[in-house]
mmCIF file of C-alpha atoms and ligand atoms in Angstrom:
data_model
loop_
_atom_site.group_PDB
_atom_site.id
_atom_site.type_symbol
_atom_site.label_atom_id
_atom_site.label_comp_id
_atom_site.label_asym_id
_atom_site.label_seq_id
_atom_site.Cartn_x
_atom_site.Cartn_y
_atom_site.Cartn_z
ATOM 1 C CA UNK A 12 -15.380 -29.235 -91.338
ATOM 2 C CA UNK A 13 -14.546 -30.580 -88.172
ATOM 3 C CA UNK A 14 -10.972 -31.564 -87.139
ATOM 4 C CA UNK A 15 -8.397 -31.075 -87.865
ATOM 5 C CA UNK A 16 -9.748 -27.701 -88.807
ATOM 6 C CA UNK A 17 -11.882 -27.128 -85.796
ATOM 7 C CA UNK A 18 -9.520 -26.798 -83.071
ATOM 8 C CA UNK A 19 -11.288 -25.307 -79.794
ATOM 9 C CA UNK A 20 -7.881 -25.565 -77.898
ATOM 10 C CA UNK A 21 -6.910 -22.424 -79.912
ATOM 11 C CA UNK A 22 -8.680 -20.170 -77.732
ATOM 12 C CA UNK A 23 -7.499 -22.033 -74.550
ATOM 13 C CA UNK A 24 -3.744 -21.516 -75.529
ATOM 14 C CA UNK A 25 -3.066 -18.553 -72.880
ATOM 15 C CA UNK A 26 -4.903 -16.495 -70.116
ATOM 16 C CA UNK A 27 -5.225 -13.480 -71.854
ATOM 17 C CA UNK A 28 -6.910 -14.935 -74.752
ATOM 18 C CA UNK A 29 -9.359 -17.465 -72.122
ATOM 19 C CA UNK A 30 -10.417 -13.766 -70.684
ATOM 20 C CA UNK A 31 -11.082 -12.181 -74.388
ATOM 21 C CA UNK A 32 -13.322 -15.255 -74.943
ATOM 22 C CA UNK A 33 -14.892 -15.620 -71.240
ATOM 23 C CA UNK A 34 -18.949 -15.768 -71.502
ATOM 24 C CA UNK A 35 -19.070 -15.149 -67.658
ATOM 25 C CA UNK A 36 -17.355 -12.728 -66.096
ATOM 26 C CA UNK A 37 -17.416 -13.185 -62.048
ATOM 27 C CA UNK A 38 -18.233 -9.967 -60.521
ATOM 28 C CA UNK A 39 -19.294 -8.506 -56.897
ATOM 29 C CA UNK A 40 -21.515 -5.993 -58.527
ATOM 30 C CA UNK A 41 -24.616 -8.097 -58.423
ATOM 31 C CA UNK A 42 -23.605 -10.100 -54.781
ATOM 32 C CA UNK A 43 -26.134 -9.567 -51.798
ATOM 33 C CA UNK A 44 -24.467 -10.126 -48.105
ATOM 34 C CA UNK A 45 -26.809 -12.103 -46.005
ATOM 35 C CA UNK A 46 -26.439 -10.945 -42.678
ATOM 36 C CA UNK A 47 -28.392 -12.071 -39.032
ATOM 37 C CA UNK A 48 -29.033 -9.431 -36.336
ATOM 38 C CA UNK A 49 -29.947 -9.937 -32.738
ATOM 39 C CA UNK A 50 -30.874 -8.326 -29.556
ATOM 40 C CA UNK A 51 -28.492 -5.900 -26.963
ATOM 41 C CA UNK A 52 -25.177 -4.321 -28.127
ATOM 42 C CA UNK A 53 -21.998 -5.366 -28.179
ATOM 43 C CA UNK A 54 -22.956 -9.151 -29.336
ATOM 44 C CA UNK A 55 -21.520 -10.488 -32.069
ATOM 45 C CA UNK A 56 -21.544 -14.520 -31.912
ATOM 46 C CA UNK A 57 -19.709 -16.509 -34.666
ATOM 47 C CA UNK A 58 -22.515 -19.360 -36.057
ATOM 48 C CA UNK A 59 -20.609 -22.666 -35.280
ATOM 49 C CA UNK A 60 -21.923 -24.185 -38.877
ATOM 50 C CA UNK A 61 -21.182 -21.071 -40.652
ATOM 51 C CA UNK A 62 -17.604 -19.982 -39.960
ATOM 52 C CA UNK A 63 -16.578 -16.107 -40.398
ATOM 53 C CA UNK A 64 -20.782 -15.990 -40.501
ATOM 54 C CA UNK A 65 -22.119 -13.690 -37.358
ATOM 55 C CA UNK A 66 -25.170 -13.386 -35.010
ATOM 56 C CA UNK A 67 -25.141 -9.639 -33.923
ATOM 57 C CA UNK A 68 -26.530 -6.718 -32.344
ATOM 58 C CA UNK A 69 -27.580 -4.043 -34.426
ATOM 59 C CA UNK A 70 -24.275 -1.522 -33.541
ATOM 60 C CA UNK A 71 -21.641 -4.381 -34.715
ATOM 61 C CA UNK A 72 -23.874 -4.984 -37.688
ATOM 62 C CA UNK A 73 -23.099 -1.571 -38.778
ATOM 63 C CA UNK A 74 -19.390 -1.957 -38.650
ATOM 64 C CA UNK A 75 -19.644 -4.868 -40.565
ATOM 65 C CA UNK A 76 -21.646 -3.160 -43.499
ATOM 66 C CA UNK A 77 -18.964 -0.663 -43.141
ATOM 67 C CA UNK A 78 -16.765 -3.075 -43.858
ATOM 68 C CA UNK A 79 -19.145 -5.117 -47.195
ATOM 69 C CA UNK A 80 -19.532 -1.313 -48.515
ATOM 70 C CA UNK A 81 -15.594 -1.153 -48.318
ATOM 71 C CA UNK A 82 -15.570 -4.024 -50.269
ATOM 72 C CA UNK A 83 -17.756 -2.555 -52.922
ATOM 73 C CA UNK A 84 -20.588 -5.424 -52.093
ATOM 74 C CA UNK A 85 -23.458 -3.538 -53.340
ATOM 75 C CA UNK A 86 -26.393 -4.504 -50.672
ATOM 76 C CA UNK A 87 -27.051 -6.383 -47.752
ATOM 77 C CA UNK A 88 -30.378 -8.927 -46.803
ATOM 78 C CA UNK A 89 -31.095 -8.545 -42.999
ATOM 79 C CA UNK A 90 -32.834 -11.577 -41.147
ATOM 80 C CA UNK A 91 -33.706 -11.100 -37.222
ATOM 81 C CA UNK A 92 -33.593 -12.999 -34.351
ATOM 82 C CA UNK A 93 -35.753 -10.995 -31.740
ATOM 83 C CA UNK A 94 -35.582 -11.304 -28.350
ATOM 84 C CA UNK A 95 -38.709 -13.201 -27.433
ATOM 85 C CA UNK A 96 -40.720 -15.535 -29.943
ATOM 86 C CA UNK A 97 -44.666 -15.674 -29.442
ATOM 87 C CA UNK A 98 -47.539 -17.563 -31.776
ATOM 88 C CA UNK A 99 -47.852 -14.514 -33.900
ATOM 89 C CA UNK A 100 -44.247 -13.504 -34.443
ATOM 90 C CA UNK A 101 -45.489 -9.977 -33.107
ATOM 91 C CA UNK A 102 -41.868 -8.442 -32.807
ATOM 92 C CA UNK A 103 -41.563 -9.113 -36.489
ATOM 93 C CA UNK A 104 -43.357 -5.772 -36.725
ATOM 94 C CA UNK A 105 -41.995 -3.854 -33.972
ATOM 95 C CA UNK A 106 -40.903 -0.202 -34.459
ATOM 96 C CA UNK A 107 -38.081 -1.232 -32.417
ATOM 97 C CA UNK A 108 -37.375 -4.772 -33.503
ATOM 98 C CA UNK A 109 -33.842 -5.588 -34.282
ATOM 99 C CA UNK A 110 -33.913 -5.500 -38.330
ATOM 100 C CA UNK A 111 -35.528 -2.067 -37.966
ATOM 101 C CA UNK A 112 -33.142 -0.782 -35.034
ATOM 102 C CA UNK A 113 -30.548 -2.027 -37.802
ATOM 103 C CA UNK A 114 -31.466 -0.542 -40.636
ATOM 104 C CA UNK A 115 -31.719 2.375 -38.855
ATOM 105 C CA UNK A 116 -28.201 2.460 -37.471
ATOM 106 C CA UNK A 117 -27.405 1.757 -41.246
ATOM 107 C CA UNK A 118 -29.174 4.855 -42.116
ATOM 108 C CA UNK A 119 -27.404 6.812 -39.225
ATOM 109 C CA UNK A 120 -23.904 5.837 -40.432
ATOM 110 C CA UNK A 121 -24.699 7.018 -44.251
ATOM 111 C CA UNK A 122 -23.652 4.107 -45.785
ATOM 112 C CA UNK A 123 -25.054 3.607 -49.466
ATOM 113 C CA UNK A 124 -25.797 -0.300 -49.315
ATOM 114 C CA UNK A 125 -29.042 -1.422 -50.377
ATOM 115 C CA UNK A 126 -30.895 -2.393 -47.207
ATOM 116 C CA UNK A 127 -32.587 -5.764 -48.179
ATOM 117 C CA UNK A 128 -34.986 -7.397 -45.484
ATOM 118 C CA UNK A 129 -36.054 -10.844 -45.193
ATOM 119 C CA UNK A 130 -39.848 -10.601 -44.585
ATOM 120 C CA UNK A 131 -41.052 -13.665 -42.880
ATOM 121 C CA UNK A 132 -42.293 -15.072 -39.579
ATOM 122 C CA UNK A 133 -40.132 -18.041 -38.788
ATOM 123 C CA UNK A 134 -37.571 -16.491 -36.815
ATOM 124 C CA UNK A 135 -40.024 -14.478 -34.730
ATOM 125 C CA UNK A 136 -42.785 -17.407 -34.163
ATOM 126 C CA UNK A 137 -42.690 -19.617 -30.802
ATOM 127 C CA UNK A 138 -43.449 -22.871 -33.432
ATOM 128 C CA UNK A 139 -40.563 -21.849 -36.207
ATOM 129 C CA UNK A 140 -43.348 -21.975 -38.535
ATOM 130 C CA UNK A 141 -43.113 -18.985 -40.992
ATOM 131 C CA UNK A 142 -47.246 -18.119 -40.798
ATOM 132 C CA UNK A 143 -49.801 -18.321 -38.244
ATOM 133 C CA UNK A 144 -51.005 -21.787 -36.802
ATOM 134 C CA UNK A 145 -54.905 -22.194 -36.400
ATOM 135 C CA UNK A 146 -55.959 -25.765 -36.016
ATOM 136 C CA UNK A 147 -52.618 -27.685 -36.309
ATOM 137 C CA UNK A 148 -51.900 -26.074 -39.479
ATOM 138 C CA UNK A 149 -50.001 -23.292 -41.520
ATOM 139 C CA UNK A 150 -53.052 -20.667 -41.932
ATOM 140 C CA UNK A 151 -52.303 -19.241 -45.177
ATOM 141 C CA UNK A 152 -55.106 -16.160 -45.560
ATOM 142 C CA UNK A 153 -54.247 -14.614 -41.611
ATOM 143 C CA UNK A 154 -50.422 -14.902 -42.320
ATOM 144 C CA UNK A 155 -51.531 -12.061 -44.956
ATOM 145 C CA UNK A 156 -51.796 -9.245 -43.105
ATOM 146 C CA UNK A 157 -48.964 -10.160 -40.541
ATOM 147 C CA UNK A 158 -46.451 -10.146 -43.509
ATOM 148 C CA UNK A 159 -47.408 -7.171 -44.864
ATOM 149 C CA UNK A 160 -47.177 -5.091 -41.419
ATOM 150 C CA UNK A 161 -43.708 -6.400 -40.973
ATOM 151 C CA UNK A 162 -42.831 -5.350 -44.280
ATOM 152 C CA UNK A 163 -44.502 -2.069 -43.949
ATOM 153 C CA UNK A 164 -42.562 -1.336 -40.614
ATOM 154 C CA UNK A 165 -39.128 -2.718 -42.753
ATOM 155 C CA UNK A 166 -40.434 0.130 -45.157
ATOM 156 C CA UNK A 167 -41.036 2.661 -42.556
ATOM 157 C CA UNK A 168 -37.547 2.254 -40.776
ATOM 158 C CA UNK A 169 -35.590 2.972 -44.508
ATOM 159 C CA UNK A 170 -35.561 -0.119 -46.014
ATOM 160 C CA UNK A 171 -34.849 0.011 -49.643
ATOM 161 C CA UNK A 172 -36.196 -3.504 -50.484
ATOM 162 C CA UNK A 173 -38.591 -6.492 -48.984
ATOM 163 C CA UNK A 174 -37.814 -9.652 -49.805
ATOM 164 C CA UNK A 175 -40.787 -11.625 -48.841
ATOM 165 C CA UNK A 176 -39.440 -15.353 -48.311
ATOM 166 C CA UNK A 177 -42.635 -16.985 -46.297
ATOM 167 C CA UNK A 178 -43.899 -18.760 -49.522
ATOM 168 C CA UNK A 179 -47.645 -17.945 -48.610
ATOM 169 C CA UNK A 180 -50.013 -17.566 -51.075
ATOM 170 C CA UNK A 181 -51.076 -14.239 -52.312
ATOM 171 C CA UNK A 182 -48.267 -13.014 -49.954
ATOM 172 C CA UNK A 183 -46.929 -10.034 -52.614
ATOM 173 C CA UNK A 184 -49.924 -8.854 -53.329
ATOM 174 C CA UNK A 185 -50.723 -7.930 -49.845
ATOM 175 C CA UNK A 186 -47.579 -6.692 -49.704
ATOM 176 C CA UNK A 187 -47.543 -4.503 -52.442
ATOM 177 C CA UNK A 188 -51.137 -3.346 -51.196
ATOM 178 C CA UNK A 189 -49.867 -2.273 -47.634
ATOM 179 C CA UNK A 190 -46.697 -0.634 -49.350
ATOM 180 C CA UNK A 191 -48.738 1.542 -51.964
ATOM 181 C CA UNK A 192 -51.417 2.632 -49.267
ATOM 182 C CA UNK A 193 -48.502 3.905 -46.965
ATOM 183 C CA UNK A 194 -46.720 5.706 -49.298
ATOM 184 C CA UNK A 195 -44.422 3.163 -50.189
ATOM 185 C CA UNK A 196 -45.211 2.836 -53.637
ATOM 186 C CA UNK A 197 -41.789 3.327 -54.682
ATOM 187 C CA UNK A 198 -40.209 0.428 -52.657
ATOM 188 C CA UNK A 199 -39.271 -2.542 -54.608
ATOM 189 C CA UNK A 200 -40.538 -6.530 -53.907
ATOM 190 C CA UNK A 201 -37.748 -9.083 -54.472
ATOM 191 C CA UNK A 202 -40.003 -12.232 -54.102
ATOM 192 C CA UNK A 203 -38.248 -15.826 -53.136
ATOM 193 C CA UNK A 204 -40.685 -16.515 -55.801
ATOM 194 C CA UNK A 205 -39.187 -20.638 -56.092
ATOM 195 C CA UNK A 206 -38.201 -21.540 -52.429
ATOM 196 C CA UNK A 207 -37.734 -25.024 -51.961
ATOM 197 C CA UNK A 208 -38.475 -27.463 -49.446
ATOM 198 C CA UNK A 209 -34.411 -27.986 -48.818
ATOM 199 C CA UNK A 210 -32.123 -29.945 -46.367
ATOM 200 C CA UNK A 211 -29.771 -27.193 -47.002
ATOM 201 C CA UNK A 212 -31.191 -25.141 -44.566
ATOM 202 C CA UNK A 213 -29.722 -26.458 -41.857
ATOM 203 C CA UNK A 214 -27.036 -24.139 -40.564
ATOM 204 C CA UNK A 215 -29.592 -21.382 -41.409
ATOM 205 C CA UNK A 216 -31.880 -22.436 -38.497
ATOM 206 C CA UNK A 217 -28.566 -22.625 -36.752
ATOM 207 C CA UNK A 218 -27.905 -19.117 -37.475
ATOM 208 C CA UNK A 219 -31.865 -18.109 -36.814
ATOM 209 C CA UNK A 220 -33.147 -20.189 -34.085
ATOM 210 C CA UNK A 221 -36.055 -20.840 -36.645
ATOM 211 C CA UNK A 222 -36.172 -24.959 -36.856
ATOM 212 C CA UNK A 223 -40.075 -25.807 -36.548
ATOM 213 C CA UNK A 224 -40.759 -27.054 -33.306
ATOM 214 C CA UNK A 225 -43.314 -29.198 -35.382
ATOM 215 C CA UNK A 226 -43.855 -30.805 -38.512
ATOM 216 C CA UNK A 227 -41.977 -29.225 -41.570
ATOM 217 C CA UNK A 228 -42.377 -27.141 -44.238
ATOM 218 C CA UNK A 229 -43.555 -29.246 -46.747
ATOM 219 C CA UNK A 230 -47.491 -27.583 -46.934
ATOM 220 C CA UNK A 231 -45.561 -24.401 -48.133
ATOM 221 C CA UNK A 232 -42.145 -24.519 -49.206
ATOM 222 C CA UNK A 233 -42.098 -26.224 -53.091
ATOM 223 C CA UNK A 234 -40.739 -30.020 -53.678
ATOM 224 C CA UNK A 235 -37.403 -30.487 -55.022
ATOM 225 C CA UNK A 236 -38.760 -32.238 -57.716
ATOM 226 C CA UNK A 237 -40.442 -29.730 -59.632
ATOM 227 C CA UNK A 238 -39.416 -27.480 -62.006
ATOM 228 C CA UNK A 239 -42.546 -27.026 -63.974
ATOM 229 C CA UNK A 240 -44.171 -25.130 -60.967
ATOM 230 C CA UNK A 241 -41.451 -22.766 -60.252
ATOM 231 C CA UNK A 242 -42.411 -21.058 -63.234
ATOM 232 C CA UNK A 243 -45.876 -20.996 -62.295
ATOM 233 C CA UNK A 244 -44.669 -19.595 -58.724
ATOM 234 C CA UNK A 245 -42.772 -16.876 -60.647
ATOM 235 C CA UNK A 246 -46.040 -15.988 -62.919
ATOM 236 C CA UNK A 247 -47.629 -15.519 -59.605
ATOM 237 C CA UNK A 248 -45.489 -13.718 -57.649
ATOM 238 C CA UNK A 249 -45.268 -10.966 -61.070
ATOM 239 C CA UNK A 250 -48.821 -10.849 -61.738
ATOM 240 C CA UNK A 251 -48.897 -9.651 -57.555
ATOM 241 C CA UNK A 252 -46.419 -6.665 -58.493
ATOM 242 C CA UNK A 253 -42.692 -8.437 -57.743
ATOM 243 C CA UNK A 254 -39.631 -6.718 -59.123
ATOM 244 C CA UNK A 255 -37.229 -9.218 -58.708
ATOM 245 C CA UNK A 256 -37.602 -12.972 -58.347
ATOM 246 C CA UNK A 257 -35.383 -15.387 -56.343
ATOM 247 C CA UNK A 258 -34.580 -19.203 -56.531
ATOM 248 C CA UNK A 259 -33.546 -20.863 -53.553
ATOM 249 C CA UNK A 260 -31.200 -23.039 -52.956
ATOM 250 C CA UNK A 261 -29.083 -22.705 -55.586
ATOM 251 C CA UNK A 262 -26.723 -25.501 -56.363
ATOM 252 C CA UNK A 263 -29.410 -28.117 -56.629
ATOM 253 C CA UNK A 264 -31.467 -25.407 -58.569
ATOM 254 C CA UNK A 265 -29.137 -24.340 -61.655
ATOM 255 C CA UNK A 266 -32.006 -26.013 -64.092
ATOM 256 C CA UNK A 267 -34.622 -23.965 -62.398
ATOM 257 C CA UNK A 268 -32.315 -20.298 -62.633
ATOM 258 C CA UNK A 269 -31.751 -21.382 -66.210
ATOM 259 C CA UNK A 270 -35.566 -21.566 -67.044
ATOM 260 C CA UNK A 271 -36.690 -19.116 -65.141
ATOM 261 C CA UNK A 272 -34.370 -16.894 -66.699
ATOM 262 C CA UNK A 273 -35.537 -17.911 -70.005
ATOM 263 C CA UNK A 274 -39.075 -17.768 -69.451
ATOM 264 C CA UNK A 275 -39.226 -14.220 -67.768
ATOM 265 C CA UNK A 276 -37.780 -10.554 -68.485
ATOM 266 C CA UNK A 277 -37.342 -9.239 -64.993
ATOM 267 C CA UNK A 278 -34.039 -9.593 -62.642
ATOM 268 C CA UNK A 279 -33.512 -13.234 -61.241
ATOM 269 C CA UNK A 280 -31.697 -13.903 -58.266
ATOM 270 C CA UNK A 281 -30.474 -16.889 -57.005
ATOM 271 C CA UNK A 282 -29.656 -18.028 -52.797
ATOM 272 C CA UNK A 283 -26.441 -19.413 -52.171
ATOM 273 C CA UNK A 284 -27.640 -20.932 -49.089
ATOM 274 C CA UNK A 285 -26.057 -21.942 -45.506
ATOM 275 C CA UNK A 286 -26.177 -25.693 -46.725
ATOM 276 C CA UNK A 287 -23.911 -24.628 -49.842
ATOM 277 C CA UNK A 288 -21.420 -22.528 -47.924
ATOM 278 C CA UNK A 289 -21.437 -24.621 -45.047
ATOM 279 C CA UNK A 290 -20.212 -27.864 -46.433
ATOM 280 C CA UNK A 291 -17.739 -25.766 -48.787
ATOM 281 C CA UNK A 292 -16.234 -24.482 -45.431
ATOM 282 C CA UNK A 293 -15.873 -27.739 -44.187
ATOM 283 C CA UNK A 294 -14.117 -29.256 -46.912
ATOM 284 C CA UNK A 295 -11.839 -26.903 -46.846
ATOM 285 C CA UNK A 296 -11.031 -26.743 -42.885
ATOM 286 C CA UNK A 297 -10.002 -31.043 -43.878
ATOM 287 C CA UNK A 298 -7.780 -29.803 -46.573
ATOM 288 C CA UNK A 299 -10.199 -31.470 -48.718
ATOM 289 C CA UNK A 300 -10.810 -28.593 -51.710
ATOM 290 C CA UNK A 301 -9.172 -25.602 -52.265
ATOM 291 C CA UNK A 302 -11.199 -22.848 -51.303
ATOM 292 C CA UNK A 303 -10.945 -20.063 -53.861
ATOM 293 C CA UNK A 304 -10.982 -21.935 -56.429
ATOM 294 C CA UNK A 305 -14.308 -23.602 -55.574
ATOM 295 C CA UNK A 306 -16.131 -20.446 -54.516
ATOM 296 C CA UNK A 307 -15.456 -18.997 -57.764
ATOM 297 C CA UNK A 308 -16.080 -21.936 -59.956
ATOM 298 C CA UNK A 309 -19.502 -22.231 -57.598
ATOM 299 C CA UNK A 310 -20.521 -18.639 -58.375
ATOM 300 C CA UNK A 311 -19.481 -18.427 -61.775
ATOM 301 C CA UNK A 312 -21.963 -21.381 -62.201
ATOM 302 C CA UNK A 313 -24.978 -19.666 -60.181
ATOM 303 C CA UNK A 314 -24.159 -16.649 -62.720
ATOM 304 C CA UNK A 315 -24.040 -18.391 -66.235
ATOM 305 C CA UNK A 316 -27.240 -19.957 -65.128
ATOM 306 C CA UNK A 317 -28.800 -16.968 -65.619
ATOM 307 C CA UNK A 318 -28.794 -15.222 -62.137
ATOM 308 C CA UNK A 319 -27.767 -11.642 -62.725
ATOM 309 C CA UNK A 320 -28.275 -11.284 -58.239
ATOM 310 C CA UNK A 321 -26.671 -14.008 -55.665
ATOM 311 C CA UNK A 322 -27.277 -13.839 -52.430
ATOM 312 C CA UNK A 323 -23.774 -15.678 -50.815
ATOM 313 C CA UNK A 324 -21.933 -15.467 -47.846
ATOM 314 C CA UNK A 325 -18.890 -15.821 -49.448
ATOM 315 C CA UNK A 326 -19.222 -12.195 -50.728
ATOM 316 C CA UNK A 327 -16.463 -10.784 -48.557
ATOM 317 C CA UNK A 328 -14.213 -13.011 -49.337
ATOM 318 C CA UNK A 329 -14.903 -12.745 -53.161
ATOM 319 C CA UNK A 330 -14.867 -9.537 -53.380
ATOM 320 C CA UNK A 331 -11.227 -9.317 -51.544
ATOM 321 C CA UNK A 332 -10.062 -12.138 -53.842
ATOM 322 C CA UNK A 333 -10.811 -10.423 -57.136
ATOM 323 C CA UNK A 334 -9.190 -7.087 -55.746
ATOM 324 C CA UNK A 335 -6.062 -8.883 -55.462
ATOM 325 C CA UNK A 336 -6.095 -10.016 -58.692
HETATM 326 ZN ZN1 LIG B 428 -39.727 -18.406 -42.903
#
């Protein structure tokens, strides 16, 4: 029963019957913005590696989630750059650190995004390391109670999610801990659950200040080889009380997004990372690929792996492409 019976090119014939029979179908409804925020007012800095990507202070942040809410992107993650690093990442927990004067000023302009925040150390340590350093190493057990202050005081300034990203051990649960003995019971934990040791980081560190000024993050971060122990790192990360789990990088990672999806019954997102975007952008600028039509094809991909949430900083430009059409 094969041909000339079988003939798949039937369905292919023209675009309204391709769209009937589409398994994915692209949308902005489950895209995150990734946005940085800095010190001062007034500041908004494009990242050299990361065009139409911007460092800024907390006020021009707000016109730019104007602007994603506009575009009906449904949520935001905020990473900080504070103004002075120290061995403890202590302004990660400020009251008045930049990612809470920013979700603040979110809050004060009534926008409805979802206010996402990246809870880690890296960008607020003097090493770039994204835990505490006690005898020439990553110190898993004190990074603890660090991470779960900073995502406490996230919590406290209206953040509606924490997206713990440090890859500590036992990290969520302490986490979850601080948030139900504050009151926070009701905020959720989107876990990087499967963060990878990845060289497509580099225009993030760029964008953060946050390269280590010392070893790498190999003792934490997982190998790109394994697969196996992602799912193991998801188990984890549930069994501590996370809602939603994240793989990142992406691209590299559609095998892992697939199983993970698979294997577990909770929302999976997925990190379209600096790396990704950055070498897409590049391409383009030599007249190498045509843009749109490798964004989409990229996060139609992330999607029918499995990854109902993608974090990408093509979102903007998505979303204002599938307006138009
Ligand atoms: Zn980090």
């Amino acid at each position: 029963m094969t041909f000339p019976l079988q003939r798949p090119r039937r369905l292919r014939r023209t675009e309204a019957i391709r769209s009937m029979v589409r398994e994915t179908r692209l949308s902005t409804r489950g895209f995150i913005y990734p946005m940085f925020v800095g010190p001062g007012s007034g500041v908004r800095v494009e990242i050299g590696s990361m065009p139409g990507v911007y460092q800024q202070s907390p006020d021009q942040l707000v016109e730019e989630c104007r602007e994603v809410e506009g575009l009906g992107i449904p949520g935001v993650m905020l990473f900080g750059i504070p103004e002075h690093k120290d061995e403890r990442g202590t302004e990660a927990s400020s009251a008045t650190g930049v990612v809470q004067r920013a979700i603040e000023g979110i809050r004060r302009a009534k926008l409805s995004l979802i206010v996402i925040t990246d809870v880690c150390l890296c960008e607020y340590t003097s090493h770039g390391h994204c835990g505490v350093i006690e005898n020439g190493d990553v110190a898993n057990d004190p990074t603890l109670g660090i991470l779960a202050e900073e995502a406490l005081s996230h919590a406290r300034a209206g953040a509606d999610i924490v997206a713990p990203s440090d890859m500590m051990d036992g990290r969520v649960g302490a986490i979850r801990r601080a948030l139900d003995a504050s009151s926070f019971s009701h905020i959720p934990i989107f876990s990087y659950a499967a963060k990878y040791c990845s060289g497509f980081y580099g225009p993030f560190r760029e964008a953060a200040q946050s390269a280590p000024q010392f070893g790498d993050r190999r003792s934490y971060q997982m190998d790109p080889a394994n697969a196996r122990e992602a799912l193991r790192e998801v188990a984890l990360d549930l069994e501590e009380g996370a809602d939603i789990i994240m793989v990142k990088p992406a691209l590299a990672y559609l095998d892992v997004i697939r199983q993970v999806r698979e294997h577990f019954n909770v929302p999976v997102g997925a990190y379209n990372v600096s790396g990704e975007y950055a070498m897409v952008k590049a391409a383009v600028r030599n007249g190498w690929l045509d843009e749109q039509r490798v964004v989409l094809e990229i996060l139609t991909g992330i999607q029918r792996a499995g990854a109902e949430i993608v974090l990408t900083y093509h979102a903007k430009d998505v979303a204002r492409w599938l307006k138009a059409c």
